[in-house]
XYZ file of C-alpha atoms in Angstrom:
737
model
C 86.879 47.233 -44.647
C 89.881 47.920 -46.850
C 93.039 45.857 -46.640
C 95.919 46.802 -44.383
C 98.238 49.512 -45.733
C 101.583 48.488 -47.217
C 103.574 51.143 -45.333
C 103.701 52.474 -41.820
C 101.103 55.168 -41.245
C 100.096 57.550 -38.487
C 96.401 57.427 -37.583
C 94.366 60.633 -37.641
C 92.721 60.690 -34.228
C 90.029 63.337 -34.723
C 88.467 65.446 -37.452
C 90.681 68.415 -38.456
C 90.623 71.065 -35.728
C 90.398 74.856 -35.985
C 94.151 75.069 -35.431
C 94.695 72.791 -38.428
C 92.388 74.841 -40.656
C 93.925 78.139 -39.568
C 97.322 76.956 -40.792
C 96.009 75.369 -43.981
C 94.037 78.427 -45.000
C 96.751 80.872 -43.862
C 95.081 82.882 -41.117
C 96.775 81.371 -38.064
C 98.354 84.744 -37.258
C 95.125 86.748 -37.727
C 93.391 87.032 -34.359
C 90.697 89.241 -35.894
C 89.774 86.420 -38.275
C 89.801 83.866 -35.448
C 87.208 85.949 -33.642
C 85.184 86.419 -36.820
C 85.058 82.657 -37.416
C 83.871 82.009 -33.875
C 81.224 84.754 -34.103
C 79.919 83.514 -37.443
C 79.921 79.931 -36.198
C 77.956 80.894 -33.131
C 75.244 82.507 -35.269
C 75.237 79.652 -37.784
C 75.012 76.783 -35.310
C 72.738 78.697 -32.989
C 70.256 81.137 -34.532
C 70.429 79.821 -38.100
C 70.305 76.138 -37.174
C 67.300 76.800 -34.933
C 65.461 78.538 -37.790
C 66.073 75.581 -40.090
C 65.062 73.054 -37.429
C 61.860 75.007 -36.760
C 60.877 74.816 -40.440
C 61.562 78.389 -41.548
C 62.783 76.975 -44.868
C 59.179 75.983 -45.550
C 58.010 79.515 -46.299
C 59.004 81.974 -49.020
C 57.914 84.962 -46.961
C 60.292 87.115 -44.963
C 59.139 86.359 -41.416
C 59.896 87.951 -38.026
C 61.885 84.827 -37.179
C 64.104 85.351 -40.213
C 64.513 88.992 -39.234
C 66.053 87.728 -35.993
C 68.852 86.299 -38.116
C 69.709 89.781 -39.426
C 69.828 91.116 -35.875
C 72.094 88.223 -34.913
C 74.384 89.157 -37.813
C 74.545 92.705 -36.438
C 75.315 91.595 -32.880
C 78.031 89.204 -34.040
C 79.713 91.811 -36.233
C 79.015 89.863 -39.421
C 77.228 92.858 -40.963
C 80.323 94.984 -40.351
C 82.900 92.783 -42.111
C 82.770 94.860 -45.271
C 83.475 98.189 -43.548
C 86.731 99.794 -42.524
C 87.111 100.656 -38.811
C 86.336 104.325 -39.503
C 83.110 103.221 -41.253
C 81.914 101.078 -38.359
C 83.814 97.878 -39.153
C 86.555 96.070 -37.227
C 88.867 94.656 -39.943
C 91.298 96.984 -41.685
C 92.489 96.357 -45.218
C 91.257 93.878 -47.854
C 88.240 91.822 -46.779
C 88.109 88.952 -49.286
C 89.386 86.248 -46.931
C 87.260 87.583 -44.075
C 84.100 87.486 -46.204
C 85.010 84.002 -47.415
C 85.467 82.646 -43.885
C 82.161 84.102 -42.686
C 80.275 82.711 -45.685
C 81.925 79.322 -45.145
C 80.780 79.156 -41.519
C 77.203 80.204 -42.330
C 76.902 77.841 -45.309
C 78.136 74.988 -43.078
C 74.589 75.104 -41.694
C 72.472 76.832 -44.373
C 73.185 78.360 -47.771
C 70.312 80.836 -47.564
C 71.760 82.366 -44.399
C 75.124 82.785 -46.106
C 73.447 84.333 -49.155
C 71.564 86.813 -46.982
C 74.812 87.964 -45.450
C 76.633 88.158 -48.778
C 73.799 89.938 -50.586
C 74.132 92.919 -48.272
C 77.808 93.167 -49.149
C 76.948 92.640 -52.820
C 74.732 95.733 -52.690
C 77.627 97.747 -51.296
C 80.247 96.247 -53.625
C 79.502 98.504 -56.640
C 79.857 101.505 -54.339
C 83.015 100.108 -52.737
C 84.694 99.127 -56.007
C 83.719 102.036 -58.259
C 81.832 104.578 -56.127
C 83.056 108.044 -55.256
C 84.693 108.452 -51.828
C 81.593 110.320 -50.666
C 79.254 107.542 -51.829
C 81.352 104.837 -50.192
C 81.629 106.673 -46.893
C 77.921 107.543 -46.774
C 76.349 104.180 -47.595
C 78.846 101.977 -45.783
C 78.362 104.029 -42.630
C 74.590 103.736 -42.932
C 74.833 99.958 -43.423
C 77.200 99.408 -40.493
C 75.644 97.906 -37.344
C 74.894 100.479 -34.611
C 77.592 101.091 -32.051
C 76.834 100.608 -28.339
C 74.498 103.370 -27.244
C 73.164 104.046 -30.757
C 69.437 103.548 -31.360
C 69.469 103.686 -35.179
C 68.654 100.693 -37.361
C 71.253 99.789 -39.980
C 70.312 100.149 -43.624
C 69.972 96.965 -45.667
C 70.868 96.831 -49.337
C 70.130 94.779 -52.454
C 71.806 94.575 -55.865
C 69.404 94.668 -58.846
C 71.194 93.521 -61.978
C 68.953 90.919 -63.589
C 65.724 91.758 -65.402
C 62.350 89.994 -65.560
C 61.908 86.935 -67.746
C 62.748 86.592 -70.636
C 65.827 88.681 -69.876
C 66.867 87.053 -66.595
C 70.209 85.278 -66.794
C 70.451 85.594 -70.565
C 72.986 88.371 -70.978
C 74.103 90.840 -68.328
C 75.055 93.202 -71.143
C 71.386 93.562 -72.136
C 69.413 95.729 -69.726
C 65.737 96.627 -69.828
C 66.094 99.039 -66.911
C 65.958 102.583 -68.301
C 67.422 105.925 -67.284
C 66.151 109.296 -68.496
C 66.557 112.973 -67.605
C 63.521 114.017 -65.583
C 64.628 117.595 -65.079
C 67.803 119.579 -65.716
C 67.763 123.242 -64.768
C 70.574 125.540 -65.768
C 73.376 125.499 -63.245
C 71.832 122.664 -61.254
C 72.407 118.948 -61.047
C 70.224 116.793 -63.305
C 67.316 114.866 -61.802
C 67.082 111.339 -63.199
C 64.045 109.142 -63.839
C 64.833 105.475 -63.148
C 62.551 102.710 -64.419
C 63.688 99.231 -63.400
C 61.943 95.884 -62.912
C 64.152 93.378 -61.139
C 64.101 89.597 -61.124
C 65.362 87.206 -58.431
C 66.781 90.019 -56.311
C 68.169 88.844 -52.953
C 67.424 90.796 -49.740
C 64.748 92.839 -51.494
C 62.016 92.259 -48.886
C 63.778 94.480 -46.352
C 66.103 96.598 -48.525
C 66.325 100.322 -47.748
C 68.523 100.993 -50.767
C 69.308 99.268 -54.050
C 72.208 99.494 -56.480
C 70.526 99.000 -59.866
C 72.003 98.516 -63.332
C 70.266 100.604 -66.003
C 70.869 101.766 -69.571
C 70.172 105.132 -71.141
C 66.807 105.809 -72.760
C 67.693 109.442 -73.376
C 70.168 111.020 -75.823
C 71.260 113.292 -72.972
C 72.673 110.293 -71.068
C 75.469 108.181 -72.508
C 75.539 104.385 -72.237
C 74.733 102.485 -69.075
C 75.562 102.794 -65.384
C 74.727 101.599 -61.898
C 72.561 103.965 -59.871
C 71.711 104.034 -56.151
C 68.008 104.020 -55.273
C 66.620 104.743 -51.795
C 63.325 103.660 -50.295
C 62.393 107.286 -49.552
C 62.934 108.577 -53.093
C 60.015 110.150 -54.968
C 58.051 107.534 -56.890
C 57.558 103.783 -56.646
C 59.871 101.573 -54.566
C 57.935 98.294 -54.689
C 59.672 95.381 -52.972
C 57.714 92.968 -55.168
C 56.326 89.525 -54.490
C 58.473 86.749 -52.985
C 60.010 84.293 -55.422
C 58.744 80.759 -54.805
C 62.141 79.166 -54.523
C 62.878 75.532 -53.816
C 66.217 76.519 -52.273
C 67.895 79.169 -50.070
C 64.579 79.857 -48.341
C 66.253 81.644 -45.428
C 67.137 84.423 -47.851
C 64.633 86.932 -49.187
C 64.201 86.918 -52.967
C 61.671 88.842 -55.025
C 60.869 90.723 -58.215
C 60.870 94.442 -57.341
C 59.572 97.384 -59.355
C 61.235 100.809 -59.254
C 60.037 104.041 -60.836
C 61.912 106.779 -59.031
C 63.363 110.247 -59.386
C 66.903 110.525 -58.012
C 69.675 113.130 -58.245
C 72.468 112.429 -60.716
C 74.968 112.199 -57.872
C 73.516 108.719 -57.235
C 75.308 107.384 -60.338
C 77.922 105.012 -58.922
C 81.368 106.453 -59.544
C 80.023 109.851 -60.511
C 79.655 111.458 -63.915
C 80.736 114.359 -66.076
C 78.470 116.707 -68.000
C 79.778 117.377 -71.503
C 77.913 119.367 -74.141
C 74.604 118.807 -72.395
C 75.151 115.049 -72.017
C 75.563 113.119 -68.760
C 78.527 110.749 -69.146
C 78.855 108.191 -66.310
C 82.466 107.601 -65.276
C 81.827 103.835 -65.319
C 79.369 101.851 -67.404
C 77.463 99.041 -65.727
C 79.721 96.336 -67.204
C 82.832 97.925 -65.711
C 81.146 98.015 -62.321
C 79.843 94.446 -62.274
C 83.135 93.076 -63.599
C 84.920 94.507 -60.563
C 82.162 93.235 -58.252
C 81.618 89.687 -59.480
C 85.326 89.122 -59.858
C 85.489 88.893 -56.086
C 82.046 87.872 -54.873
C 81.919 84.709 -56.995
C 84.688 83.254 -54.848
C 82.582 83.305 -51.681
C 79.728 81.550 -53.494
C 82.136 78.778 -54.475
C 83.195 78.399 -50.854
C 79.577 78.045 -49.764
C 79.383 74.763 -51.693
C 82.770 73.669 -50.337
C 81.409 74.137 -46.814
C 78.445 71.922 -47.658
C 80.693 69.068 -48.777
C 82.922 69.192 -45.702
C 79.942 69.604 -43.368
C 78.530 66.325 -44.727
C 81.444 64.224 -43.476
C 80.582 63.994 -39.783
C 76.841 63.243 -40.267
C 77.603 60.535 -42.828
C 80.200 58.867 -40.590
C 77.762 58.873 -37.686
C 74.944 57.472 -39.807
C 77.133 54.724 -41.283
C 78.426 53.572 -37.923
C 75.041 53.569 -36.203
C 73.120 52.079 -39.114
C 72.583 48.580 -37.701
C 72.428 49.283 -33.988
C 69.215 47.979 -32.545
C 68.938 45.225 -35.150
C 68.595 41.641 -33.931
C 71.805 40.556 -35.643
C 73.927 43.457 -34.392
C 75.116 42.714 -30.858
C 77.255 45.235 -28.949
C 80.911 44.538 -29.556
C 80.359 42.939 -32.945
C 81.810 44.453 -36.123
C 78.299 44.983 -37.454
C 77.330 46.896 -34.311
C 80.499 48.997 -34.052
C 81.164 49.717 -37.730
C 77.731 49.491 -39.323
C 77.891 50.243 -43.040
C 81.577 51.155 -42.654
C 82.488 47.503 -42.580
C 82.047 47.693 -46.371
C 84.790 49.191 -48.535
C 82.367 50.791 -51.001
C 80.807 53.052 -48.375
C 84.200 54.159 -47.143
C 85.644 54.771 -50.596
C 82.672 56.860 -51.669
C 82.917 58.976 -48.526
C 86.656 59.437 -49.149
C 85.787 60.821 -52.598
C 83.354 63.326 -51.058
C 85.893 64.362 -48.435
C 88.730 64.722 -50.955
C 86.587 66.921 -53.183
C 85.509 69.078 -50.251
C 89.126 69.616 -49.226
C 90.128 70.565 -52.770
C 87.193 72.949 -53.157
C 87.973 74.696 -49.873
C 91.660 74.959 -50.754
C 90.894 76.455 -54.169
C 88.361 78.920 -52.768
C 90.470 80.182 -49.883
C 93.571 80.434 -52.088
C 91.599 82.649 -54.467
C 90.242 84.796 -51.631
C 93.782 85.327 -50.321
C 94.957 86.163 -53.828
C 92.420 88.981 -54.071
C 93.557 90.299 -50.690
C 97.070 90.492 -52.165
C 95.861 91.932 -55.464
C 93.669 94.743 -54.099
C 96.449 97.023 -52.772
C 98.704 96.257 -55.747
C 95.872 97.149 -58.120
C 95.489 100.533 -56.451
C 99.245 101.033 -56.676
C 99.158 100.138 -60.367
C 96.378 102.632 -60.991
C 98.313 105.389 -59.246
C 101.498 104.670 -61.207
C 99.738 104.664 -64.562
C 97.769 107.786 -63.694
C 101.026 109.535 -62.873
C 102.283 108.497 -66.327
C 99.168 109.892 -67.979
C 97.636 106.515 -68.821
C 93.846 106.736 -68.523
C 92.869 103.057 -68.643
C 91.233 100.777 -71.200
C 93.384 99.986 -74.244
C 95.943 102.571 -73.216
C 96.485 100.667 -69.971
C 96.783 97.340 -71.776
C 99.429 98.829 -74.055
C 101.302 100.358 -71.131
C 101.446 96.994 -69.329
C 102.877 95.000 -72.243
C 106.460 95.558 -71.136
C 105.506 94.480 -67.616
C 103.903 91.332 -69.035
C 107.161 90.419 -70.768
C 109.053 91.016 -67.510
C 106.497 88.944 -65.594
C 106.900 86.027 -67.998
C 110.664 86.270 -67.635
C 110.314 86.183 -63.843
C 108.317 82.928 -63.885
C 111.186 81.183 -65.672
C 114.035 82.472 -63.496
C 116.005 80.353 -61.086
C 115.754 81.303 -57.396
C 119.371 82.510 -57.381
C 119.078 84.668 -60.519
C 120.506 88.134 -59.725
C 117.737 89.870 -61.726
C 114.957 88.203 -59.777
C 114.877 90.643 -56.853
C 114.429 93.632 -59.152
C 111.455 92.082 -60.954
C 109.838 90.909 -57.731
C 110.030 94.474 -56.388
C 108.317 95.927 -59.473
C 104.650 96.609 -58.539
C 103.542 96.496 -62.187
C 105.119 93.067 -62.647
C 103.440 91.832 -59.483
C 100.115 93.248 -60.629
C 100.358 91.528 -64.009
C 101.160 88.167 -62.391
C 98.450 88.293 -59.755
C 95.870 89.733 -62.135
C 96.442 86.938 -64.663
C 96.157 84.337 -61.913
C 93.018 85.925 -60.442
C 91.385 86.091 -63.885
C 91.589 82.292 -63.977
C 91.150 81.265 -60.343
C 87.968 83.291 -59.768
C 85.839 81.650 -62.510
C 87.513 78.303 -61.781
C 86.420 78.478 -58.136
C 82.876 79.371 -59.071
C 82.653 76.779 -61.864
C 84.250 73.763 -60.212
C 83.181 74.221 -56.604
C 79.510 74.828 -57.355
C 79.130 72.732 -60.516
C 81.028 69.595 -59.554
C 80.288 70.252 -55.893
C 76.542 69.991 -56.502
C 77.088 66.528 -57.990
C 79.224 65.504 -55.036
C 76.510 66.656 -52.638
C 74.124 64.261 -54.354
C 76.615 61.507 -53.582
C 76.843 62.635 -49.949
C 73.063 62.528 -49.592
C 72.941 59.062 -51.151
C 75.394 57.831 -48.502
C 72.697 58.589 -45.899
C 70.366 56.051 -47.485
C 66.659 56.903 -47.333
C 67.409 59.216 -44.420
C 69.125 61.595 -46.863
C 65.917 62.804 -48.470
C 63.974 63.452 -45.285
C 63.436 66.774 -43.523
C 65.115 65.527 -40.364
C 68.251 64.286 -42.143
C 71.194 65.036 -39.812
C 73.280 67.980 -40.911
C 70.420 69.292 -43.081
C 72.082 67.476 -46.004
C 68.979 67.320 -48.190
C 68.551 71.096 -47.979
C 72.243 71.635 -48.665
C 72.103 69.409 -51.734
C 69.164 71.386 -53.083
C 70.791 74.714 -52.200
C 73.894 73.748 -54.172
C 71.804 73.774 -57.355
C 71.234 77.519 -56.947
C 74.865 78.225 -56.115
C 75.824 76.667 -59.453
C 73.837 79.402 -61.241
C 74.071 82.287 -58.760
C 76.182 85.219 -60.059
C 76.525 83.576 -63.458
C 75.844 79.958 -64.476
C 78.532 77.515 -65.583
C 78.541 78.772 -69.173
C 79.551 82.276 -68.031
C 82.496 80.936 -66.044
C 83.595 78.615 -68.837
C 83.463 81.471 -71.328
C 85.663 83.640 -69.131
C 88.116 80.809 -68.516
C 88.393 79.988 -72.227
C 89.743 83.520 -72.743
C 91.849 84.101 -69.627
C 93.525 80.682 -69.468
C 95.242 81.279 -72.822
C 97.042 84.473 -71.763
C 100.810 84.256 -72.128
C 101.331 85.337 -68.517
C 99.041 82.677 -67.080
C 100.519 79.921 -69.246
C 103.996 80.920 -68.086
C 102.768 80.606 -64.496
C 101.151 77.277 -65.309
C 104.448 75.901 -66.629
C 106.159 77.085 -63.452
C 103.474 75.386 -61.344
C 104.015 72.132 -63.239
C 107.721 72.243 -62.417
C 106.804 73.090 -58.819
C 104.686 69.932 -58.564
C 107.607 67.839 -59.842
C 109.847 69.284 -57.124
C 107.204 68.611 -54.476
C 106.857 65.038 -55.719
C 110.555 64.443 -55.073
C 110.042 65.035 -51.338
C 106.313 64.326 -50.891
C 105.471 61.530 -53.292
C 102.423 60.546 -51.245
C 100.577 63.747 -52.126
C 100.040 62.741 -55.753
C 102.045 65.776 -56.934
C 103.757 63.689 -59.609
C 100.398 62.500 -60.932
C 99.167 66.069 -61.023
C 102.282 67.345 -62.818
C 101.826 64.718 -65.542
C 98.173 65.688 -65.935
C 99.204 69.340 -66.202
C 101.615 68.417 -68.996
C 98.850 66.605 -70.867
C 96.523 69.594 -70.539
C 99.122 72.101 -71.731
C 100.141 69.936 -74.709
C 96.483 69.557 -75.670
C 95.839 73.296 -75.450
C 98.812 74.058 -77.704
C 97.683 71.358 -80.144
C 94.077 72.566 -80.282
C 95.105 76.156 -80.937
C 96.803 75.029 -84.151
C 94.700 72.041 -85.188
C 91.641 71.798 -87.434
C 88.787 69.318 -87.634
C 88.128 66.882 -90.475
C 86.525 69.675 -92.515
C 89.490 71.995 -92.058
C 87.782 74.288 -89.537
C 89.847 75.823 -86.718
C 89.277 74.046 -83.420
C 90.085 76.587 -80.712
C 88.105 79.796 -81.012
C 85.347 81.560 -79.075
C 82.384 80.053 -80.896
C 83.710 76.486 -80.692
C 82.533 75.869 -77.151
C 82.599 72.109 -77.615
C 86.384 72.561 -77.502
C 87.025 75.533 -75.248
C 84.543 74.688 -72.490
C 85.798 71.125 -71.814
C 89.367 72.461 -71.630
C 88.177 74.992 -69.051
C 86.584 72.173 -67.042
C 89.787 70.130 -67.174
C 91.857 73.072 -65.961
C 89.633 73.516 -62.906
C 90.379 69.984 -61.727
C 94.107 70.724 -61.926
C 93.900 74.052 -60.110
C 91.843 72.613 -57.234
C 94.201 69.676 -56.765
C 97.263 71.950 -56.797
C 95.830 74.227 -54.098
C 94.930 71.194 -51.984
C 98.503 69.884 -52.129
C 99.973 73.286 -51.257
C 97.690 73.535 -48.225
C 98.902 70.203 -46.873
C 102.539 71.229 -47.325
C 101.804 74.463 -45.461
C 100.239 72.459 -42.637
C 103.191 70.108 -42.388
C 105.790 72.893 -42.366
C 104.100 75.445 -40.095
C 102.349 72.886 -37.923
C 105.697 71.431 -36.917
C 106.402 74.706 -35.062
C 103.187 74.465 -33.022
C 103.632 72.390 -29.879
C 99.855 72.135 -29.446
C 99.655 70.061 -32.633
C 102.503 67.663 -31.802
C 100.250 64.681 -31.134
C 97.719 65.091 -33.928
C 99.858 66.579 -36.722
C 101.505 63.431 -38.201
C 98.234 61.550 -38.573
C 96.373 64.541 -39.941
C 99.090 65.290 -42.492
C 99.168 61.635 -43.543
C 95.393 61.509 -44.036
C 95.144 64.832 -45.855
C 98.070 63.787 -48.067
C 96.199 60.619 -48.972
C 93.153 62.719 -49.857
C 95.420 64.843 -52.072
C 96.581 61.687 -53.849
C 93.005 60.499 -54.315
C 91.948 63.871 -55.708
C 94.995 64.161 -57.980
C 94.161 60.749 -59.458
C 90.583 61.842 -60.130
C 91.841 65.067 -61.705
C 94.237 63.089 -63.881
C 91.419 60.813 -65.003
C 89.202 63.744 -65.967
C 92.016 65.533 -67.791
C 93.071 62.389 -69.640
C 89.514 61.667 -70.763
C 88.724 65.222 -71.871
C 92.022 65.785 -73.649
C 91.986 62.433 -75.491
C 88.468 63.105 -76.735
C 89.444 66.543 -78.048
C 92.738 65.479 -79.624
C 91.255 62.545 -81.537
C 87.529 63.257 -81.552
C 87.610 65.777 -84.411
C 89.494 63.442 -86.777
C 87.455 61.451 -89.295
C 87.579 57.731 -88.539
C 89.020 55.732 -91.493
C 86.567 53.623 -93.497
C 87.028 50.522 -95.643
C 87.019 52.595 -98.817
C 89.907 52.751 -101.221
C 91.817 55.312 -99.161
C 91.385 53.308 -95.977
C 92.557 50.061 -97.582
C 95.826 51.715 -98.584
C 96.710 51.823 -94.892
C 96.397 48.025 -94.527
C 98.561 45.044 -95.386
C 97.197 42.358 -97.658
C 97.577 38.756 -96.536
C 99.976 38.113 -99.399
C 102.186 41.085 -98.494
C 102.305 39.996 -94.897
C 103.456 36.510 -95.844
C 106.306 38.004 -97.855
C 107.389 40.328 -95.040
C 107.263 37.444 -92.580
C 110.071 35.693 -94.492
C 112.491 38.581 -93.883
C 111.014 39.953 -90.629
C 109.776 36.999 -88.604
C 107.082 37.943 -86.097
C 105.841 41.055 -87.898
C 102.379 39.491 -88.214
C 101.916 39.793 -84.469
C 102.040 43.603 -84.702
C 99.704 44.077 -87.638
C 96.129 44.944 -86.721
C 94.284 45.268 -90.028
C 94.829 42.724 -92.827
C 92.969 42.565 -96.150
C 92.318 38.952 -97.133
C 93.011 37.488 -100.562
C 89.299 37.720 -101.318
C 89.233 41.390 -100.326
C 87.628 40.678 -96.969
C 88.474 42.703 -93.856
C 87.829 42.568 -90.104
C 84.256 43.356 -89.039
C 84.519 46.862 -87.619
C 84.018 50.485 -88.699
C 87.276 50.695 -90.620
C 91.034 50.397 -90.201
C 92.271 51.503 -86.795
C 92.852 55.254 -86.652
C 96.420 56.467 -86.698
C 97.987 59.064 -84.409
C 99.460 61.443 -86.973
C 100.572 64.586 -85.162
C 99.607 63.218 -81.773
C 102.223 60.570 -81.008
C 103.678 62.835 -78.309
C 100.230 63.028 -76.723
C 100.064 59.234 -76.518
C 103.469 59.189 -74.854
C 102.334 61.754 -72.282
C 99.045 59.948 -71.706
C 100.836 56.640 -71.234
C 103.097 58.294 -68.682
C 100.057 59.766 -66.937
C 98.467 56.339 -66.634
C 101.590 54.961 -64.982
C 101.731 57.962 -62.656
C 98.491 56.739 -61.076
C 100.571 54.142 -59.222
C 99.856 54.283 -55.513
C 96.656 56.301 -55.741
C 94.387 53.396 -54.819
C 96.678 52.436 -51.937
C 96.230 56.000 -50.699
C 92.482 55.562 -50.973
C 92.655 52.374 -48.925
C 94.649 54.143 -46.213
C 92.207 57.057 -46.176
C 89.293 54.617 -45.935
C 90.909 52.913 -42.941
C 91.242 56.294 -41.257
C 87.612 57.205 -41.938
C 86.542 53.948 -40.285
C 88.397 54.734 -37.050
C 88.516 58.528 -36.688
C 86.775 59.835 -33.600
C 83.784 62.135 -34.006
C 81.755 64.053 -31.376
C 78.894 62.280 -29.663
C 76.392 64.549 -31.448
C 76.300 67.376 -33.963
C 76.887 70.755 -32.332
C 73.731 72.193 -33.889
C 70.160 70.832 -33.738
C 68.778 68.248 -36.134
């Protein structure tokens, strides 16, 4: 057990409740989302948990038992989340947070179940984001669950982007799927021939329609596009053989083959015919950019759910570990606390919990951001269209003035008279939220799934040998394995790092980042226990390093920060993710403290919960600071050539004779000299004289400050560990083992 805390604390009595989470994740006032969470949870901890317990993860085939899961999704309304009320849904407006919450609840039990649900929405996403109004209305209505009294079966969809090996996952810009003109009679719509072989396509076993990315193989068709294929189209609609996955076995995955004739009105977003050439209104890259920009967030939250779902099973296992042993008598510490009498077990579980909280905070913050961005983006499009701006480079040029205004807004004081005008400008708001979303989306996907997979390994290890058995409580072994797929699903880590390395250097985002750093300093003045001061110092180190790298060169004179230098840009992207997750976690706790104080139901549990979650924030901020400090120091100094004992290196050293002379006029100087050349020319036994810090002395000052800002973080970890050892948990998991 950890030592007693040095300040008065409030104990957290139970695990965070639904009321706590609703405030943290900002949907306390959304009754429709409350009902969605309960419906999704009922399916997850009922139907889905039963399928896992019965061994349905042991087969790659799509079985009748797994089909029951789809029917349960329909009954619970999960299949209808994506639709507007007039299309058969029940949630009006943006759906990003709703989709995120449903995926979170399903992944709490099984990642494959969550993927199955999301894949249906992924098939509709190209149509929703870039389809014509007629396409969106038609296919979303077909995919909506039947209303009471209807006998129809809902259509299921799949999204076919990737190609067979060797193309799979290499480059989404390279497509082997081909599109040709099959027939084009005068005055009639063209008939298209689609030839596509998919790879690792989710939901394909039962798909009635597919949105497929293809490129032109005909001079009468320009570029690439996404086209809608239906099971009843003329030709071959082969669902393919099941993929023999090690993970996500509750989802259907296969390698389909399509060779179909379809009308040209199936091109997502429509087309124009110009001089005998079919010109799609959107190429496939424009479609998938709009789609993945949002759907990657829900995948990140699936891994966050896994981490938080591991907490209760691990606590139960640790406490019960020695019961029944000869030396563990009821009432003894060994009997009551089990492994939790040891600080190591508690501290490691605190690390898992802190990471899970940060991942959930980052993911839900990004989902909410897209809900805010969606209507503003449509407003932006309408304004620019009215001004005659068609998009592409013309749009970028038209928004430059708004970018300058947005940057100005981030630096304004709250009482600045010009602030209200800028905040009311929809183009300024679009620029700000778009720049933030361009960073937070890949950050959520990269950090939650990449680092989260490593944390899940730690969670499994805390279960001892039990963790790698089929009957491990909480299905932790399966969740750990599933996390490996989530780290590559919808783009592996390299794709996210590449996007971040570009978007995180935008002037608008960096202006926001500086404002966030100042925000953390202000929070630290009133909530020092959250680790906000530590985080602000780490943010300063990261920003200084980025500015330095953009101007610096390596020992050979080559520029450090550019697209092909991924040994520089990718680590900086990783470091940024740690900062963003920690910031969102802190903001969630502040929201809980402020809004929870107005809820009389939370009066008893709020102080202890806020104290514990604040300690987790401090723990996570310290870990983020450590990662940022390590990465940034390596990049700042790692590309400098280390001095050697050659002639140039010796010039940097004192000789013994010189030092004796200086000692006469400056007594004590010898104590500060590191490298001394002896009278015989000898030198200390090491690689060379100690490296200097030319151009980086400010970095050392910031790093030194960061190290001192870690004060209190281990005390917070001790307090959190004490709470973990006493918090009450239910008698048993609320879904089967």
